[in-house]
Amino acid sequence: CTGVVLDSGHGLTTTTPIYEGCVFAHAVNKMNFAGDELTQYMMQLLNDKGYSFTTSAEREIARDIKEKLCYTAFDFDADISESKRDQLIERPYELPDGQIIDINEERFKCAEVMFAPHLLRNDDYKTCEGVHQMMHDSILKCPDQLHAELFENIVLNGGNSMFRGMDDRLNHEIQKMVPKSMRVNVMRNTAKRTLMSGYLRDNE
């Protein structure tokens, strides 16, 4: 019953260390950006591309694009290069009026703000930490003897953790921040694990 939950849903992202079912309250990190901000960023990306996404109805379209087509890049710079070189990343999206728009680098740029909040172009997020830094900081606030077990039991929960590739990218980023001897393991909460059942049940 020990691990750390990264929970990112509609309006809040948190990292919560838990030991034998009890939350280390002093080590919980919170950031006031989540799904809403990602949807807004998708609208900005589409506007930058020359489309017009300004109304509440168009916001719902942007949210649908985010949920259906977005993924987390394992190597952001490599995917940027690939998106400019060929059309492997590009996907079509049909608008309600039947118009087809092409979604290319927006597919991974949107989710990248989970690791680089400053991309949101909002002064409130200029100095915010990414989720990998939040997670690392939460674990370091816990007793040293628990670090190894916590790094090995990171659980993703909430809609923003469902982006394809989020688990691999988070694992990769955190592994770069810890000693090579420290094993990092990030798991999706697809089976609604009972490892931290009290916390997860309260937050579903």
mmCIF file with all atom_site columns, C-alpha atoms in Angstrom:
data_model
loop_
_atom_site.group_PDB
_atom_site.id
_atom_site.type_symbol
_atom_site.label_atom_id
_atom_site.label_alt_id
_atom_site.label_comp_id
_atom_site.label_asym_id
_atom_site.label_entity_id
_atom_site.label_seq_id
_atom_site.pdbx_PDB_ins_code
_atom_site.Cartn_x
_atom_site.Cartn_y
_atom_site.Cartn_z
_atom_site.occupancy
_atom_site.B_iso_or_equiv
_atom_site.pdbx_formal_charge
_atom_site.auth_seq_id
_atom_site.auth_comp_id
_atom_site.auth_asym_id
_atom_site.auth_atom_id
_atom_site.pdbx_PDB_model_num
ATOM 1   C CA . CYS A 1 1   ? 0.000   0.000  0.000   1.00 0.00 ? 1   CYS A CA 1
ATOM 2   C CA . THR A 1 2   ? 2.857   2.365  -0.802  1.00 0.00 ? 2   THR A CA 1
ATOM 3   C CA . GLY A 1 3   ? 3.376   4.526  -3.866  1.00 0.00 ? 3   GLY A CA 1
ATOM 4   C CA . VAL A 1 4   ? 2.794   7.916  -5.443  1.00 0.00 ? 4   VAL A CA 1
ATOM 5   C CA . VAL A 1 5   ? -0.290  8.971  -7.412  1.00 0.00 ? 5   VAL A CA 1
ATOM 6   C CA . LEU A 1 6   ? -0.093  11.497 -10.227 1.00 0.00 ? 6   LEU A CA 1
ATOM 7   C CA . ASP A 1 7   ? -3.688  12.657 -10.565 1.00 0.00 ? 7   ASP A CA 1
ATOM 8   C CA . SER A 1 8   ? -4.536  15.083 -13.375 1.00 0.00 ? 8   SER A CA 1
ATOM 9   C CA . GLY A 1 9   ? -8.124  15.649 -14.337 1.00 0.00 ? 9   GLY A CA 1
ATOM 10  C CA . HIS A 1 10  ? -10.325 18.624 -15.199 1.00 0.00 ? 10  HIS A CA 1
ATOM 11  C CA . GLY A 1 11  ? -8.783  21.515 -13.272 1.00 0.00 ? 11  GLY A CA 1
ATOM 12  C CA . LEU A 1 12  ? -6.065  20.278 -10.922 1.00 0.00 ? 12  LEU A CA 1
ATOM 13  C CA . THR A 1 13  ? -2.886  18.216 -11.102 1.00 0.00 ? 13  THR A CA 1
ATOM 14  C CA . THR A 1 14  ? -1.473  16.654 -7.936  1.00 0.00 ? 14  THR A CA 1
ATOM 15  C CA . THR A 1 15  ? 1.302   14.301 -6.868  1.00 0.00 ? 15  THR A CA 1
ATOM 16  C CA . THR A 1 16  ? 0.431   12.402 -3.684  1.00 0.00 ? 16  THR A CA 1
ATOM 17  C CA . PRO A 1 17  ? 2.863   10.072 -1.872  1.00 0.00 ? 17  PRO A CA 1
ATOM 18  C CA . ILE A 1 18  ? 1.198   7.327  0.164   1.00 0.00 ? 18  ILE A CA 1
ATOM 19  C CA . TYR A 1 19  ? 2.814   4.972  2.672   1.00 0.00 ? 19  TYR A CA 1
ATOM 20  C CA . GLU A 1 20  ? 0.891   1.925  3.885   1.00 0.00 ? 20  GLU A CA 1
ATOM 21  C CA . GLY A 1 21  ? -2.372  3.628  2.931   1.00 0.00 ? 21  GLY A CA 1
ATOM 22  C CA . CYS A 1 22  ? -1.603  6.959  4.629   1.00 0.00 ? 22  CYS A CA 1
ATOM 23  C CA . VAL A 1 23  ? -1.008  10.171 2.691   1.00 0.00 ? 23  VAL A CA 1
ATOM 24  C CA . PHE A 1 24  ? 2.131   12.204 3.385   1.00 0.00 ? 24  PHE A CA 1
ATOM 25  C CA . ALA A 1 25  ? 0.212   15.493 3.396   1.00 0.00 ? 25  ALA A CA 1
ATOM 26  C CA . HIS A 1 26  ? 3.346   17.641 3.637   1.00 0.00 ? 26  HIS A CA 1
ATOM 27  C CA . ALA A 1 27  ? 4.705   16.057 0.444   1.00 0.00 ? 27  ALA A CA 1
ATOM 28  C CA . VAL A 1 28  ? 1.622   16.600 -1.745  1.00 0.00 ? 28  VAL A CA 1
ATOM 29  C CA . ASN A 1 29  ? 2.275   18.950 -4.672  1.00 0.00 ? 29  ASN A CA 1
ATOM 30  C CA . LYS A 1 30  ? -0.546  20.737 -6.484  1.00 0.00 ? 30  LYS A CA 1
ATOM 31  C CA . MET A 1 31  ? -0.710  22.738 -9.687  1.00 0.00 ? 31  MET A CA 1
ATOM 32  C CA . ASN A 1 32  ? -3.781  24.574 -10.948 1.00 0.00 ? 32  ASN A CA 1
ATOM 33  C CA . PHE A 1 33  ? -3.561  23.389 -14.507 1.00 0.00 ? 33  PHE A CA 1
ATOM 34  C CA . ALA A 1 34  ? -4.980  20.259 -16.044 1.00 0.00 ? 34  ALA A CA 1
ATOM 35  C CA . GLY A 1 35  ? -7.491  19.331 -18.749 1.00 0.00 ? 35  GLY A CA 1
ATOM 36  C CA . ASP A 1 36  ? -9.045  22.801 -19.083 1.00 0.00 ? 36  ASP A CA 1
ATOM 37  C CA . GLU A 1 37  ? -5.685  24.398 -19.760 1.00 0.00 ? 37  GLU A CA 1
ATOM 38  C CA . LEU A 1 38  ? -4.737  21.718 -22.275 1.00 0.00 ? 38  LEU A CA 1
ATOM 39  C CA . THR A 1 39  ? -7.982  22.326 -24.161 1.00 0.00 ? 39  THR A CA 1
ATOM 40  C CA . GLN A 1 40  ? -7.295  26.075 -24.171 1.00 0.00 ? 40  GLN A CA 1
ATOM 41  C CA . TYR A 1 41  ? -3.789  25.410 -25.446 1.00 0.00 ? 41  TYR A CA 1
ATOM 42  C CA . MET A 1 42  ? -5.140  23.224 -28.231 1.00 0.00 ? 42  MET A CA 1
ATOM 43  C CA . MET A 1 43  ? -7.339  26.151 -29.275 1.00 0.00 ? 43  MET A CA 1
ATOM 44  C CA . GLN A 1 44  ? -4.259  28.404 -29.360 1.00 0.00 ? 44  GLN A CA 1
ATOM 45  C CA . LEU A 1 45  ? -2.340  25.894 -31.457 1.00 0.00 ? 45  LEU A CA 1
ATOM 46  C CA . LEU A 1 46  ? -5.202  25.615 -33.941 1.00 0.00 ? 46  LEU A CA 1
ATOM 47  C CA . ASN A 1 47  ? -5.554  29.405 -34.125 1.00 0.00 ? 47  ASN A CA 1
ATOM 48  C CA . ASP A 1 48  ? -1.813  29.669 -34.772 1.00 0.00 ? 48  ASP A CA 1
ATOM 49  C CA . LYS A 1 49  ? -2.320  27.310 -37.694 1.00 0.00 ? 49  LYS A CA 1
ATOM 50  C CA . GLY A 1 50  ? -4.905  29.631 -39.244 1.00 0.00 ? 50  GLY A CA 1
ATOM 51  C CA . TYR A 1 51  ? -8.136  28.074 -38.028 1.00 0.00 ? 51  TYR A CA 1
ATOM 52  C CA . SER A 1 52  ? -10.632 29.993 -35.906 1.00 0.00 ? 52  SER A CA 1
ATOM 53  C CA . PHE A 1 53  ? -11.373 28.475 -32.503 1.00 0.00 ? 53  PHE A CA 1
ATOM 54  C CA . THR A 1 54  ? -12.924 31.077 -30.200 1.00 0.00 ? 54  THR A CA 1
ATOM 55  C CA . THR A 1 55  ? -16.478 30.072 -29.230 1.00 0.00 ? 55  THR A CA 1
ATOM 56  C CA . SER A 1 56  ? -17.626 27.656 -26.530 1.00 0.00 ? 56  SER A CA 1
ATOM 57  C CA . ALA A 1 57  ? -18.781 25.230 -29.239 1.00 0.00 ? 57  ALA A CA 1
ATOM 58  C CA . GLU A 1 58  ? -15.357 25.384 -30.872 1.00 0.00 ? 58  GLU A CA 1
ATOM 59  C CA . ARG A 1 59  ? -13.788 24.806 -27.473 1.00 0.00 ? 59  ARG A CA 1
ATOM 60  C CA . GLU A 1 60  ? -15.687 21.510 -27.288 1.00 0.00 ? 60  GLU A CA 1
ATOM 61  C CA . ILE A 1 61  ? -14.309 20.595 -30.708 1.00 0.00 ? 61  ILE A CA 1
ATOM 62  C CA . ALA A 1 62  ? -10.789 21.364 -29.491 1.00 0.00 ? 62  ALA A CA 1
ATOM 63  C CA . ARG A 1 63  ? -11.409 19.193 -26.432 1.00 0.00 ? 63  ARG A CA 1
ATOM 64  C CA . ASP A 1 64  ? -12.555 16.331 -28.683 1.00 0.00 ? 64  ASP A CA 1
ATOM 65  C CA . ILE A 1 65  ? -9.442  16.687 -30.857 1.00 0.00 ? 65  ILE A CA 1
ATOM 66  C CA . LYS A 1 66  ? -7.294  16.638 -27.726 1.00 0.00 ? 66  LYS A CA 1
ATOM 67  C CA . GLU A 1 67  ? -8.927  13.495 -26.384 1.00 0.00 ? 67  GLU A CA 1
ATOM 68  C CA . LYS A 1 68  ? -9.004  11.586 -29.671 1.00 0.00 ? 68  LYS A CA 1
ATOM 69  C CA . LEU A 1 69  ? -5.752  12.525 -31.389 1.00 0.00 ? 69  LEU A CA 1
ATOM 70  C CA . CYS A 1 70  ? -3.224  13.759 -28.852 1.00 0.00 ? 70  CYS A CA 1
ATOM 71  C CA . TYR A 1 71  ? -0.340  11.783 -27.398 1.00 0.00 ? 71  TYR A CA 1
ATOM 72  C CA . THR A 1 72  ? 2.765   12.385 -25.307 1.00 0.00 ? 72  THR A CA 1
ATOM 73  C CA . ALA A 1 73  ? 6.033   12.514 -27.215 1.00 0.00 ? 73  ALA A CA 1
ATOM 74  C CA . PHE A 1 74  ? 8.859   10.446 -25.771 1.00 0.00 ? 74  PHE A CA 1
ATOM 75  C CA . ASP A 1 75  ? 11.345  12.826 -27.396 1.00 0.00 ? 75  ASP A CA 1
ATOM 76  C CA . PHE A 1 76  ? 9.694   16.193 -28.103 1.00 0.00 ? 76  PHE A CA 1
ATOM 77  C CA . ASP A 1 77  ? 12.447  17.553 -30.349 1.00 0.00 ? 77  ASP A CA 1
ATOM 78  C CA . ALA A 1 78  ? 12.558  14.350 -32.403 1.00 0.00 ? 78  ALA A CA 1
ATOM 79  C CA . ASP A 1 79  ? 8.810   14.478 -32.989 1.00 0.00 ? 79  ASP A CA 1
ATOM 80  C CA . ILE A 1 80  ? 9.059   18.146 -34.007 1.00 0.00 ? 80  ILE A CA 1
ATOM 81  C CA . SER A 1 81  ? 11.599  17.151 -36.647 1.00 0.00 ? 81  SER A CA 1
ATOM 82  C CA . GLU A 1 82  ? 9.468   14.226 -37.803 1.00 0.00 ? 82  GLU A CA 1
ATOM 83  C CA . SER A 1 83  ? 6.332   16.384 -38.097 1.00 0.00 ? 83  SER A CA 1
ATOM 84  C CA . LYS A 1 84  ? 8.174   18.744 -40.451 1.00 0.00 ? 84  LYS A CA 1
ATOM 85  C CA . ARG A 1 85  ? 9.806   15.979 -42.483 1.00 0.00 ? 85  ARG A CA 1
ATOM 86  C CA . ASP A 1 86  ? 6.856   13.776 -43.420 1.00 0.00 ? 86  ASP A CA 1
ATOM 87  C CA . GLN A 1 87  ? 3.180   13.094 -42.729 1.00 0.00 ? 87  GLN A CA 1
ATOM 88  C CA . LEU A 1 88  ? 3.518   10.125 -40.394 1.00 0.00 ? 88  LEU A CA 1
ATOM 89  C CA . ILE A 1 89  ? 2.182   12.159 -37.472 1.00 0.00 ? 89  ILE A CA 1
ATOM 90  C CA . GLU A 1 90  ? -0.541  14.051 -39.340 1.00 0.00 ? 90  GLU A CA 1
ATOM 91  C CA . ARG A 1 91  ? -4.162  12.966 -38.859 1.00 0.00 ? 91  ARG A CA 1
ATOM 92  C CA . PRO A 1 92  ? -7.388  14.326 -40.406 1.00 0.00 ? 92  PRO A CA 1
ATOM 93  C CA . TYR A 1 93  ? -10.233 15.577 -38.226 1.00 0.00 ? 93  TYR A CA 1
ATOM 94  C CA . GLU A 1 94  ? -13.748 16.196 -39.533 1.00 0.00 ? 94  GLU A CA 1
ATOM 95  C CA . LEU A 1 95  ? -15.509 19.276 -38.166 1.00 0.00 ? 95  LEU A CA 1
ATOM 96  C CA . PRO A 1 96  ? -19.297 19.263 -37.582 1.00 0.00 ? 96  PRO A CA 1
ATOM 97  C CA . ASP A 1 97  ? -19.815 21.129 -40.896 1.00 0.00 ? 97  ASP A CA 1
ATOM 98  C CA . GLY A 1 98  ? -17.951 18.414 -42.791 1.00 0.00 ? 98  GLY A CA 1
ATOM 99  C CA . GLN A 1 99  ? -14.730 20.373 -43.276 1.00 0.00 ? 99  GLN A CA 1
ATOM 100 C CA . ILE A 1 100 ? -11.562 18.318 -42.836 1.00 0.00 ? 100 ILE A CA 1
ATOM 101 C CA . ILE A 1 101 ? -8.644  19.869 -40.971 1.00 0.00 ? 101 ILE A CA 1
ATOM 102 C CA . ASP A 1 102 ? -5.183  18.386 -40.562 1.00 0.00 ? 102 ASP A CA 1
ATOM 103 C CA . ILE A 1 103 ? -3.790  17.872 -37.058 1.00 0.00 ? 103 ILE A CA 1
ATOM 104 C CA . ASN A 1 104 ? -0.024  17.457 -37.116 1.00 0.00 ? 104 ASN A CA 1
ATOM 105 C CA . GLU A 1 105 ? 2.421   18.665 -34.443 1.00 0.00 ? 105 GLU A CA 1
ATOM 106 C CA . GLU A 1 106 ? -0.551  19.829 -32.367 1.00 0.00 ? 106 GLU A CA 1
ATOM 107 C CA . ARG A 1 107 ? -1.052  16.160 -31.503 1.00 0.00 ? 107 ARG A CA 1
ATOM 108 C CA . PHE A 1 108 ? 1.977   16.100 -29.209 1.00 0.00 ? 108 PHE A CA 1
ATOM 109 C CA . LYS A 1 109 ? 2.503   19.813 -28.537 1.00 0.00 ? 109 LYS A CA 1
ATOM 110 C CA . CYS A 1 110 ? -0.724  19.893 -26.525 1.00 0.00 ? 110 CYS A CA 1
ATOM 111 C CA . ALA A 1 111 ? 0.308   17.226 -24.004 1.00 0.00 ? 111 ALA A CA 1
ATOM 112 C CA . GLU A 1 112 ? 3.842   18.647 -23.779 1.00 0.00 ? 112 GLU A CA 1
ATOM 113 C CA . VAL A 1 113 ? 2.604   21.355 -21.403 1.00 0.00 ? 113 VAL A CA 1
ATOM 114 C CA . MET A 1 114 ? 2.335   18.642 -18.735 1.00 0.00 ? 114 MET A CA 1
ATOM 115 C CA . PHE A 1 115 ? 6.137   18.675 -18.736 1.00 0.00 ? 115 PHE A CA 1
ATOM 116 C CA . ALA A 1 116 ? 6.650   22.330 -19.729 1.00 0.00 ? 116 ALA A CA 1
ATOM 117 C CA . PRO A 1 117 ? 3.794   24.514 -18.352 1.00 0.00 ? 117 PRO A CA 1
ATOM 118 C CA . HIS A 1 118 ? 5.486   27.692 -19.582 1.00 0.00 ? 118 HIS A CA 1
ATOM 119 C CA . LEU A 1 119 ? 4.305   26.749 -23.085 1.00 0.00 ? 119 LEU A CA 1
ATOM 120 C CA . LEU A 1 120 ? 0.812   27.872 -22.055 1.00 0.00 ? 120 LEU A CA 1
ATOM 121 C CA . ARG A 1 121 ? 1.839   31.502 -22.725 1.00 0.00 ? 121 ARG A CA 1
ATOM 122 C CA . ASN A 1 122 ? 0.360   32.549 -19.419 1.00 0.00 ? 122 ASN A CA 1
ATOM 123 C CA . ASP A 1 123 ? 2.401   34.434 -16.848 1.00 0.00 ? 123 ASP A CA 1
ATOM 124 C CA . ASP A 1 124 ? 0.833   32.313 -14.101 1.00 0.00 ? 124 ASP A CA 1
ATOM 125 C CA . TYR A 1 125 ? 2.655   29.239 -15.414 1.00 0.00 ? 125 TYR A CA 1
ATOM 126 C CA . LYS A 1 126 ? 6.039   30.711 -16.353 1.00 0.00 ? 126 LYS A CA 1
ATOM 127 C CA . THR A 1 127 ? 7.766   29.266 -13.284 1.00 0.00 ? 127 THR A CA 1
ATOM 128 C CA . CYS A 1 128 ? 5.589   26.172 -12.767 1.00 0.00 ? 128 CYS A CA 1
ATOM 129 C CA . GLU A 1 129 ? 7.236   22.772 -12.571 1.00 0.00 ? 129 GLU A CA 1
ATOM 130 C CA . GLY A 1 130 ? 6.391   19.976 -14.958 1.00 0.00 ? 130 GLY A CA 1
ATOM 131 C CA . VAL A 1 131 ? 4.759   16.802 -13.657 1.00 0.00 ? 131 VAL A CA 1
ATOM 132 C CA . HIS A 1 132 ? 8.105   14.975 -13.592 1.00 0.00 ? 132 HIS A CA 1
ATOM 133 C CA . GLN A 1 133 ? 9.560   17.669 -11.345 1.00 0.00 ? 133 GLN A CA 1
ATOM 134 C CA . MET A 1 134 ? 6.447   17.681 -9.157  1.00 0.00 ? 134 MET A CA 1
ATOM 135 C CA . MET A 1 135 ? 6.707   13.921 -8.728  1.00 0.00 ? 135 MET A CA 1
ATOM 136 C CA . HIS A 1 136 ? 10.430  13.993 -7.979  1.00 0.00 ? 136 HIS A CA 1
ATOM 137 C CA . ASP A 1 137 ? 9.970   16.784 -5.426  1.00 0.00 ? 137 ASP A CA 1
ATOM 138 C CA . SER A 1 138 ? 7.090   14.977 -3.686  1.00 0.00 ? 138 SER A CA 1
ATOM 139 C CA . ILE A 1 139 ? 9.154   11.830 -3.251  1.00 0.00 ? 139 ILE A CA 1
ATOM 140 C CA . LEU A 1 140 ? 12.196  13.720 -1.948  1.00 0.00 ? 140 LEU A CA 1
ATOM 141 C CA . LYS A 1 141 ? 10.007  15.274 0.757   1.00 0.00 ? 141 LYS A CA 1
ATOM 142 C CA . CYS A 1 142 ? 9.376   11.771 2.122   1.00 0.00 ? 142 CYS A CA 1
ATOM 143 C CA . PRO A 1 143 ? 11.759  9.823  4.402   1.00 0.00 ? 143 PRO A CA 1
ATOM 144 C CA . ASP A 1 144 ? 14.929  8.742  2.607   1.00 0.00 ? 144 ASP A CA 1
ATOM 145 C CA . GLN A 1 145 ? 14.348  5.054  3.337   1.00 0.00 ? 145 GLN A CA 1
ATOM 146 C CA . LEU A 1 146 ? 11.100  5.145  1.329   1.00 0.00 ? 146 LEU A CA 1
ATOM 147 C CA . HIS A 1 147 ? 12.464  6.743  -1.840  1.00 0.00 ? 147 HIS A CA 1
ATOM 148 C CA . ALA A 1 148 ? 13.282  3.509  -3.647  1.00 0.00 ? 148 ALA A CA 1
ATOM 149 C CA . GLU A 1 149 ? 9.836   2.024  -3.004  1.00 0.00 ? 149 GLU A CA 1
ATOM 150 C CA . LEU A 1 150 ? 8.058   5.232  -3.998  1.00 0.00 ? 150 LEU A CA 1
ATOM 151 C CA . PHE A 1 151 ? 9.979   5.621  -7.266  1.00 0.00 ? 151 PHE A CA 1
ATOM 152 C CA . GLU A 1 152 ? 9.084   2.016  -8.121  1.00 0.00 ? 152 GLU A CA 1
ATOM 153 C CA . ASN A 1 153 ? 5.362   2.579  -7.550  1.00 0.00 ? 153 ASN A CA 1
ATOM 154 C CA . ILE A 1 154 ? 4.177   5.646  -9.452  1.00 0.00 ? 154 ILE A CA 1
ATOM 155 C CA . VAL A 1 155 ? 0.536   5.396  -10.512 1.00 0.00 ? 155 VAL A CA 1
ATOM 156 C CA . LEU A 1 156 ? -1.137  7.580  -13.157 1.00 0.00 ? 156 LEU A CA 1
ATOM 157 C CA . ASN A 1 157 ? -4.752  8.530  -12.527 1.00 0.00 ? 157 ASN A CA 1
ATOM 158 C CA . GLY A 1 158 ? -7.159  10.948 -14.230 1.00 0.00 ? 158 GLY A CA 1
ATOM 159 C CA . GLY A 1 159 ? -7.914  11.885 -17.820 1.00 0.00 ? 159 GLY A CA 1
ATOM 160 C CA . ASN A 1 160 ? -4.657  13.670 -18.588 1.00 0.00 ? 160 ASN A CA 1
ATOM 161 C CA . SER A 1 161 ? -2.680  10.569 -17.686 1.00 0.00 ? 161 SER A CA 1
ATOM 162 C CA . MET A 1 162 ? -4.455  8.650  -20.442 1.00 0.00 ? 162 MET A CA 1
ATOM 163 C CA . PHE A 1 163 ? -2.501  10.245 -23.277 1.00 0.00 ? 163 PHE A CA 1
ATOM 164 C CA . ARG A 1 164 ? -0.644  7.538  -25.146 1.00 0.00 ? 164 ARG A CA 1
ATOM 165 C CA . GLY A 1 165 ? 2.998   7.581  -24.121 1.00 0.00 ? 165 GLY A CA 1
ATOM 166 C CA . MET A 1 166 ? 2.505   9.499  -20.854 1.00 0.00 ? 166 MET A CA 1
ATOM 167 C CA . ASP A 1 167 ? 3.768   6.605  -18.721 1.00 0.00 ? 167 ASP A CA 1
ATOM 168 C CA . ASP A 1 168 ? 6.897   6.050  -20.827 1.00 0.00 ? 168 ASP A CA 1
ATOM 169 C CA . ARG A 1 169 ? 7.747   9.756  -20.986 1.00 0.00 ? 169 ARG A CA 1
ATOM 170 C CA . LEU A 1 170 ? 7.261   10.304 -17.251 1.00 0.00 ? 170 LEU A CA 1
ATOM 171 C CA . ASN A 1 171 ? 9.380   7.248  -16.504 1.00 0.00 ? 171 ASN A CA 1
ATOM 172 C CA . HIS A 1 172 ? 12.107  8.545  -18.811 1.00 0.00 ? 172 HIS A CA 1
ATOM 173 C CA . GLU A 1 173 ? 12.129  12.081 -17.355 1.00 0.00 ? 173 GLU A CA 1
ATOM 174 C CA . ILE A 1 174 ? 12.208  10.951 -13.743 1.00 0.00 ? 174 ILE A CA 1
ATOM 175 C CA . GLN A 1 175 ? 14.900  8.350  -14.425 1.00 0.00 ? 175 GLN A CA 1
ATOM 176 C CA . LYS A 1 176 ? 17.153  11.177 -15.648 1.00 0.00 ? 176 LYS A CA 1
ATOM 177 C CA . MET A 1 177 ? 16.717  12.934 -12.273 1.00 0.00 ? 177 MET A CA 1
ATOM 178 C CA . VAL A 1 178 ? 17.700  10.039 -9.991  1.00 0.00 ? 178 VAL A CA 1
ATOM 179 C CA . PRO A 1 179 ? 20.838  7.886  -9.546  1.00 0.00 ? 179 PRO A CA 1
ATOM 180 C CA . LYS A 1 180 ? 21.247  5.173  -12.177 1.00 0.00 ? 180 LYS A CA 1
ATOM 181 C CA . SER A 1 181 ? 20.882  2.549  -9.460  1.00 0.00 ? 181 SER A CA 1
ATOM 182 C CA . MET A 1 182 ? 17.385  3.828  -8.617  1.00 0.00 ? 182 MET A CA 1
ATOM 183 C CA . ARG A 1 183 ? 14.616  1.980  -10.472 1.00 0.00 ? 183 ARG A CA 1
ATOM 184 C CA . VAL A 1 184 ? 11.657  4.042  -11.683 1.00 0.00 ? 184 VAL A CA 1
ATOM 185 C CA . ASN A 1 185 ? 8.369   2.370  -12.581 1.00 0.00 ? 185 ASN A CA 1
ATOM 186 C CA . VAL A 1 186 ? 5.299   4.272  -13.804 1.00 0.00 ? 186 VAL A CA 1
ATOM 187 C CA . MET A 1 187 ? 1.972   2.437  -14.068 1.00 0.00 ? 187 MET A CA 1
ATOM 188 C CA . ARG A 1 188 ? -1.385  3.429  -15.464 1.00 0.00 ? 188 ARG A CA 1
ATOM 189 C CA . ASN A 1 189 ? -4.377  2.964  -13.197 1.00 0.00 ? 189 ASN A CA 1
ATOM 190 C CA . THR A 1 190 ? -6.286  1.123  -15.917 1.00 0.00 ? 190 THR A CA 1
ATOM 191 C CA . ALA A 1 191 ? -7.271  -1.719 -13.598 1.00 0.00 ? 191 ALA A CA 1
ATOM 192 C CA . LYS A 1 192 ? -8.291  0.631  -10.764 1.00 0.00 ? 192 LYS A CA 1
ATOM 193 C CA . ARG A 1 193 ? -5.574  -0.831 -8.559  1.00 0.00 ? 193 ARG A CA 1
ATOM 194 C CA . THR A 1 194 ? -6.262  -1.309 -4.876  1.00 0.00 ? 194 THR A CA 1
ATOM 195 C CA . LEU A 1 195 ? -2.638  -0.459 -4.030  1.00 0.00 ? 195 LEU A CA 1
ATOM 196 C CA . MET A 1 196 ? -3.816  2.974  -2.901  1.00 0.00 ? 196 MET A CA 1
ATOM 197 C CA . SER A 1 197 ? -7.494  2.164  -2.965  1.00 0.00 ? 197 SER A CA 1
ATOM 198 C CA . GLY A 1 198 ? -8.632  4.747  -0.432  1.00 0.00 ? 198 GLY A CA 1
ATOM 199 C CA . TYR A 1 199 ? -7.070  7.634  -2.301  1.00 0.00 ? 199 TYR A CA 1
ATOM 200 C CA . LEU A 1 200 ? -8.082  6.443  -5.756  1.00 0.00 ? 200 LEU A CA 1
ATOM 201 C CA . ARG A 1 201 ? -11.633 5.634  -4.737  1.00 0.00 ? 201 ARG A CA 1
ATOM 202 C CA . ASP A 1 202 ? -12.077 9.094  -3.215  1.00 0.00 ? 202 ASP A CA 1
ATOM 203 C CA . ASN A 1 203 ? -10.795 10.755 -6.390  1.00 0.00 ? 203 ASN A CA 1
ATOM 204 C CA . GLU A 1 204 ? -12.640 8.813  -9.111  1.00 0.00 ? 204 GLU A CA 1
#
